[in-house]
GROMACS .gro file of C-alpha atoms in nm:
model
  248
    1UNK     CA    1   8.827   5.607  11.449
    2UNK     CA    2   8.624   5.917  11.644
    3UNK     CA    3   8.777   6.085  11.908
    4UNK     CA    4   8.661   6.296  12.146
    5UNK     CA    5   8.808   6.637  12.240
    6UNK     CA    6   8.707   6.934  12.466
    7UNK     CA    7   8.770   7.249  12.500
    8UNK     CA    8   8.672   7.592  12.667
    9UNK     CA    9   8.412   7.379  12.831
   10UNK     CA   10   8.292   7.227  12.485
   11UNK     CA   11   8.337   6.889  12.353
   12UNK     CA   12   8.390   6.818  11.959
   13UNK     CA   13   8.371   6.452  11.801
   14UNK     CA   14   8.584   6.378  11.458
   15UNK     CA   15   8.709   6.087  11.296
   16UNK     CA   16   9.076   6.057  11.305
   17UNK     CA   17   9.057   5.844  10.970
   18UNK     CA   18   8.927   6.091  10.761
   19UNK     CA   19   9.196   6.387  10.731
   20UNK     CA   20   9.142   6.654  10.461
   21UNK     CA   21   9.551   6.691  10.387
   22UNK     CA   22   9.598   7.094  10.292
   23UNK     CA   23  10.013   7.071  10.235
   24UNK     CA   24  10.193   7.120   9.904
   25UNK     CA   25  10.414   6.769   9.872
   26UNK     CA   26  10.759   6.870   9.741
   27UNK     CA   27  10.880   6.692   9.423
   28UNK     CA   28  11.221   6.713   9.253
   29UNK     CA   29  11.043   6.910   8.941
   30UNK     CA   30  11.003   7.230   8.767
   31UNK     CA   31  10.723   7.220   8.824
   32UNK     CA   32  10.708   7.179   9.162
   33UNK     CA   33  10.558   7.507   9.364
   34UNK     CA   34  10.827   7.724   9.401
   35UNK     CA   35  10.931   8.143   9.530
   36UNK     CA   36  11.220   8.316   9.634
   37UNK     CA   37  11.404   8.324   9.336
   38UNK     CA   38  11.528   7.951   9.427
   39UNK     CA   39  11.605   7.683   9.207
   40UNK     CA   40  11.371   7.403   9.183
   41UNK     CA   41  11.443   7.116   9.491
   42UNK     CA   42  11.655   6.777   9.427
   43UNK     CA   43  11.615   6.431   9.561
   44UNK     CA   44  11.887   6.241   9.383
   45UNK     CA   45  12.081   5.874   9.517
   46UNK     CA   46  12.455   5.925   9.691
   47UNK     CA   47  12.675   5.857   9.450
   48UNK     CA   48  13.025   5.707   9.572
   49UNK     CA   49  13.246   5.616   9.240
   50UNK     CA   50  13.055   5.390   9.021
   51UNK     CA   51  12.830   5.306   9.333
   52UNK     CA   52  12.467   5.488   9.275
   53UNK     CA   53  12.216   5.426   9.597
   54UNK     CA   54  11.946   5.337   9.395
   55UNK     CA   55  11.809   4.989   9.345
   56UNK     CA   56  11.734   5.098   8.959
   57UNK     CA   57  12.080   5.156   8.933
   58UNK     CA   58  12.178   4.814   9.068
   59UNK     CA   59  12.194   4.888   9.451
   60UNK     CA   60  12.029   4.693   9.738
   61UNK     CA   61  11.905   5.045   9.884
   62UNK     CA   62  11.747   5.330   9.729
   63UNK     CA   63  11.931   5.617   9.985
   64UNK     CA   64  11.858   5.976   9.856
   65UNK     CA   65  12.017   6.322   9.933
   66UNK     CA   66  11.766   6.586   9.954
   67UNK     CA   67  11.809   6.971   9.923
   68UNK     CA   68  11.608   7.245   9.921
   69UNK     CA   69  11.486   7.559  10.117
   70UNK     CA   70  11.162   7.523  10.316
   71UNK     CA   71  11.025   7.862  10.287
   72UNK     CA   72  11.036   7.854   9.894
   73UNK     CA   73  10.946   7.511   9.790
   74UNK     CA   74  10.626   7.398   9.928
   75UNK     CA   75  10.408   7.398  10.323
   76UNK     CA   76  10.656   7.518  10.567
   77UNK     CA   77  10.602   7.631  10.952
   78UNK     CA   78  10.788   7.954  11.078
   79UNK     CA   79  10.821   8.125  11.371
   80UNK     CA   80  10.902   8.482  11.493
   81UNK     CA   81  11.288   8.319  11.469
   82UNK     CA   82  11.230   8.410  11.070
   83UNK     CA   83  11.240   8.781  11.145
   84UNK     CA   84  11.456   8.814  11.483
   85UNK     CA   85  11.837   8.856  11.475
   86UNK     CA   86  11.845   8.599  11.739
   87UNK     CA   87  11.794   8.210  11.665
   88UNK     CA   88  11.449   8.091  11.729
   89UNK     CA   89  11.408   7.733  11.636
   90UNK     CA   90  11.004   7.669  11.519
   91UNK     CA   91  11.069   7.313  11.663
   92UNK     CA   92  11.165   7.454  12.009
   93UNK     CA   93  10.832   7.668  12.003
   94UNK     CA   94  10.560   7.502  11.886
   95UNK     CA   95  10.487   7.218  12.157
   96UNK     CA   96  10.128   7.187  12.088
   97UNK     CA   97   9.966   7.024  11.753
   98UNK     CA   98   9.589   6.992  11.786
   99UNK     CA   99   9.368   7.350  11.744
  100UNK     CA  100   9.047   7.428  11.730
  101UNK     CA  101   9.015   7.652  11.359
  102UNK     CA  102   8.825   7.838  11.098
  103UNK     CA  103   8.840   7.801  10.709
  104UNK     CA  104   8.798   8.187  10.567
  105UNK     CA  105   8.778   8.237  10.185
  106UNK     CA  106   8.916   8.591  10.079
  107UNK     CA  107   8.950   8.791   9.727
  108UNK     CA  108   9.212   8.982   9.780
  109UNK     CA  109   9.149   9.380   9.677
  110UNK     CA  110   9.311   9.563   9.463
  111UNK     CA  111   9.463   9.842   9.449
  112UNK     CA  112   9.693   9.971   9.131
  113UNK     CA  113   9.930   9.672   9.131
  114UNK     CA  114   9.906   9.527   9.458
  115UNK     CA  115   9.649   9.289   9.585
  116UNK     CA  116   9.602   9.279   9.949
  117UNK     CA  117   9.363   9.127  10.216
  118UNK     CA  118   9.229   9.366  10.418
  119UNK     CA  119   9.137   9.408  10.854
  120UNK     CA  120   8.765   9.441  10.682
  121UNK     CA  121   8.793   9.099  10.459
  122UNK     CA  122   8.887   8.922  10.789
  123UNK     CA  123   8.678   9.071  10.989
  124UNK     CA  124   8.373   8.998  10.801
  125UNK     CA  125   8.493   8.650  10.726
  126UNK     CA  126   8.553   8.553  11.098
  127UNK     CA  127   8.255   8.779  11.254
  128UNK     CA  128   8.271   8.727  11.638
  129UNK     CA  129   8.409   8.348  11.582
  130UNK     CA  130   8.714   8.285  11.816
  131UNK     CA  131   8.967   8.086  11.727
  132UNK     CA  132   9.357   7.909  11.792
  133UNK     CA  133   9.386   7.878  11.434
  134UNK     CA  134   9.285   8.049  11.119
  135UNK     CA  135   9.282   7.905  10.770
  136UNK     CA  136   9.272   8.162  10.517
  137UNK     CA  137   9.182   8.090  10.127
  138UNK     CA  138   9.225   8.313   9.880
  139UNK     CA  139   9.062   8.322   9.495
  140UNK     CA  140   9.090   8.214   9.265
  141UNK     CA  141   9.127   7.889   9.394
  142UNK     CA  142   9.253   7.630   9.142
  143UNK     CA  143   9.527   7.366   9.109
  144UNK     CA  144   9.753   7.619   9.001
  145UNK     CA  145   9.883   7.711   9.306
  146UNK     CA  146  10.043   7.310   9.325
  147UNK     CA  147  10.288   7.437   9.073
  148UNK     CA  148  10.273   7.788   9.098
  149UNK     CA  149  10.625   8.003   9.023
  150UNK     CA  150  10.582   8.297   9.245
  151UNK     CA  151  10.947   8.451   9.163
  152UNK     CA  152  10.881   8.824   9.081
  153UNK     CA  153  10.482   8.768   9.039
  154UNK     CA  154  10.388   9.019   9.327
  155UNK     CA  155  10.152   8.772   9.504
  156UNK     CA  156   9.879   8.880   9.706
  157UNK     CA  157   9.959   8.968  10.100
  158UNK     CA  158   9.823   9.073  10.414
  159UNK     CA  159   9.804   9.441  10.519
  160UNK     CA  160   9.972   9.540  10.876
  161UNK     CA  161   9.565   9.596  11.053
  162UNK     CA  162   9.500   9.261  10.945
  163UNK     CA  163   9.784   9.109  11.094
  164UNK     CA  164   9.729   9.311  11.385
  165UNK     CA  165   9.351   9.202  11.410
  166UNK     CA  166   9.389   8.846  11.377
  167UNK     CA  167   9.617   8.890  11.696
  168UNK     CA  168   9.440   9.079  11.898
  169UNK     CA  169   9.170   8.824  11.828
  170UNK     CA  170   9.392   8.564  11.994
  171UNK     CA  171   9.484   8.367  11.693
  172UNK     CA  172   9.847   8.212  11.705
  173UNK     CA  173   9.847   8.009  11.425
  174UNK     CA  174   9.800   8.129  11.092
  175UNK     CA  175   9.784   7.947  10.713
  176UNK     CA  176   9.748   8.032  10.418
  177UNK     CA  177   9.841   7.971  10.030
  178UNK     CA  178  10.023   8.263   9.969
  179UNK     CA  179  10.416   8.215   9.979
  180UNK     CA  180  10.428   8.511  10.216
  181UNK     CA  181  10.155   8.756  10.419
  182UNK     CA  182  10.409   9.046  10.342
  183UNK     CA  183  10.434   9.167  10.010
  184UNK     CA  184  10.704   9.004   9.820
  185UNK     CA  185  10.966   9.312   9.779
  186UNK     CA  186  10.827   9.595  10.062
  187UNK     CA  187  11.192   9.679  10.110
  188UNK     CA  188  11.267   9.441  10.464
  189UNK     CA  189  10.963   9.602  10.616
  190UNK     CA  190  10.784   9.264  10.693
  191UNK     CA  191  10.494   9.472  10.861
  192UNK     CA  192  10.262   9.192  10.873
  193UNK     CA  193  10.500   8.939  10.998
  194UNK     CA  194  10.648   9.204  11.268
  195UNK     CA  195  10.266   9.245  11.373
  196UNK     CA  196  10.129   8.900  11.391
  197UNK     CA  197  10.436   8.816  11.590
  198UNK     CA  198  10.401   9.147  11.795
  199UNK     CA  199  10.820   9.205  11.735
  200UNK     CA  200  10.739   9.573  11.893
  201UNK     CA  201  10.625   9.440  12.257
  202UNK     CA  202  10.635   9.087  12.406
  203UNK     CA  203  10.738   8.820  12.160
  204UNK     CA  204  10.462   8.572  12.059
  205UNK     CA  205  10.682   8.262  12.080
  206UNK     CA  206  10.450   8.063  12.055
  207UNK     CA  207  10.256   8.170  11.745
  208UNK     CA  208  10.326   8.029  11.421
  209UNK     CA  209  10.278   8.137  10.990
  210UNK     CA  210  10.213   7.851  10.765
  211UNK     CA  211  10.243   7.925  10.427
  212UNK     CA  212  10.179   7.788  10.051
  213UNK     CA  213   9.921   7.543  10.172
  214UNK     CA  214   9.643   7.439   9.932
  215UNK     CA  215   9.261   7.432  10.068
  216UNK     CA  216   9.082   7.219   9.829
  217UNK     CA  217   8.765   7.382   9.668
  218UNK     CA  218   8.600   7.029   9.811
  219UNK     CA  219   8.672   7.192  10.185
  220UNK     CA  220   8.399   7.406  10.280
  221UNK     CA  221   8.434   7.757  10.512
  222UNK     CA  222   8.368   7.651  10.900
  223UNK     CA  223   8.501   7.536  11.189
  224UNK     CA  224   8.736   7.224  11.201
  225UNK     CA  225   8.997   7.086  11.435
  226UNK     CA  226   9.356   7.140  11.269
  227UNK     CA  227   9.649   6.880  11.327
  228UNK     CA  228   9.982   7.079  11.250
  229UNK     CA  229  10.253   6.820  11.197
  230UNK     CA  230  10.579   6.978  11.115
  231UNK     CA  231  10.947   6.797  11.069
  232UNK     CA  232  11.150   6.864  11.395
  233UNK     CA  233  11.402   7.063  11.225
  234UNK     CA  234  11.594   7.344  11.463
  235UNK     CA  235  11.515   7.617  11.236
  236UNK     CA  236  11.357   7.933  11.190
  237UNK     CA  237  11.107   7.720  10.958
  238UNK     CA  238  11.040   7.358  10.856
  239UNK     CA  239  10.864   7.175  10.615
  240UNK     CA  240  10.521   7.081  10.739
  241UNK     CA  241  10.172   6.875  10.674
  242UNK     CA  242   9.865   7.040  10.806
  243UNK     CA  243   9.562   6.851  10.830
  244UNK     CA  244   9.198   6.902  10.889
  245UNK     CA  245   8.921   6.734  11.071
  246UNK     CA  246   8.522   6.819  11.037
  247UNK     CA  247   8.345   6.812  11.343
  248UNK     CA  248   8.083   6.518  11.380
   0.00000   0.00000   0.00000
């Protein structure tokens, strides 16, 4: 199935039928990728009395509550509503789902504890490339990060010029498979957040942070179209399924 799309006077074929799937699925397991100091999620059957909604258990349905919190327990969506005192739904702002993007692999610097991707990293990485969308891999790269428990593990994060570079550049959407670009306790500071979304000046409404997505080693650095399917939930974040497309 090819399609056809142009843009900025260009035109790009790819084949609809052959996504390369970068989401985290969530599972009702210890093991499933977790942060935030949450518990792990649950999918379980209503119960009502005796009566379990699950054909196993005799039922004619399986019919399954579901709880858990997007930002810690696998690919989720937000927008600037994550950081604002007043409600922003991501649902309500992000109205298109098709971007032209760019695969970047990083190693993160270190410095004493911390290990942090730098304006330089991203700068190098994306050279005079402009793009919608920015995919951003860090190593080491392994299965790990399916599973990972990030709870008090000080996971890499972005630096404030990088945020600030990457929109400047233009880019509104930004992923990567970290389970935050801000340092996991900074205090509330949230610089990089506050930056990409330019909370200081005019409001990017539009521009959206993916996080914990997995790049498979199998995906190579370049330029790809990038579907961004998200669950319409009115909130600040939602679970979502980014997908990407080589160019013919």
């Amino acid at each position: 199935m090819i399609a056809t799309i142009e843009t900025n006077s260009k035109k790009y074929k790819i084949d609809l039928s052959k996504a390369l799937d970068i989401s985290i699925p969530m599972r009702a397991s210890e093991k499933n990728v977790n942060a935030w100091y949450q518990n792990p999620p649950k999918i379980e059957p209503v119960q009502d009395g005796d009566w379990i909604a699950s054909v196993a258990e005799g039922a004619d349905i399986n019919f399954n509550n579901i709880h858990f919190n997007p930002h810690a327990h696998g690919t989720h969506t937000e927008c600037v509503g994550h950081i604002t005192e007043k409600f922003h739904s991501v649902n309500q702002n992000l109205k298109q789902f098709f971007f032209l993007a760019e695969v970047i692999t990083v190693a993160p610097e270190k410095h004493k504890t911390d290990f942090f991707i730098s304006k330089k990293q991203i700068q190098f990485a994306l050279g005079n490339k402009k793009r919608e969308a920015v995919i951003l891999r860090t190593i080491p790269n392994t299965n790990e990060k399916l599973n990972q428990q990030y709870s008090n593990t000080n996971p890499p994060y972005l630096l404030e010029e990088a945020a600030i570079y990457l929109r400047e550049k233009g880019v509104k959407h930004l992923l990567i498979d970290l389970p935050s670009i801000d340092k996991e306790k900074d205090g509330g500071e949230l610089l990089a957040h506050r930056a990409f979304w330019n909370t200081a000046g005019r409001k990017r409404m539009d521009a959206t942070i993916t996080e914990l997505i997995f790049v498979p080693n199998t995906v190579q650095d370049g330029t790809y179209f990038l579907n961004l399917q998200i669950a319409p939930f009115e909130n600040d974040a939602t679970p979502s399924k980014p997908v990407l497309f080589e160019i013919e």
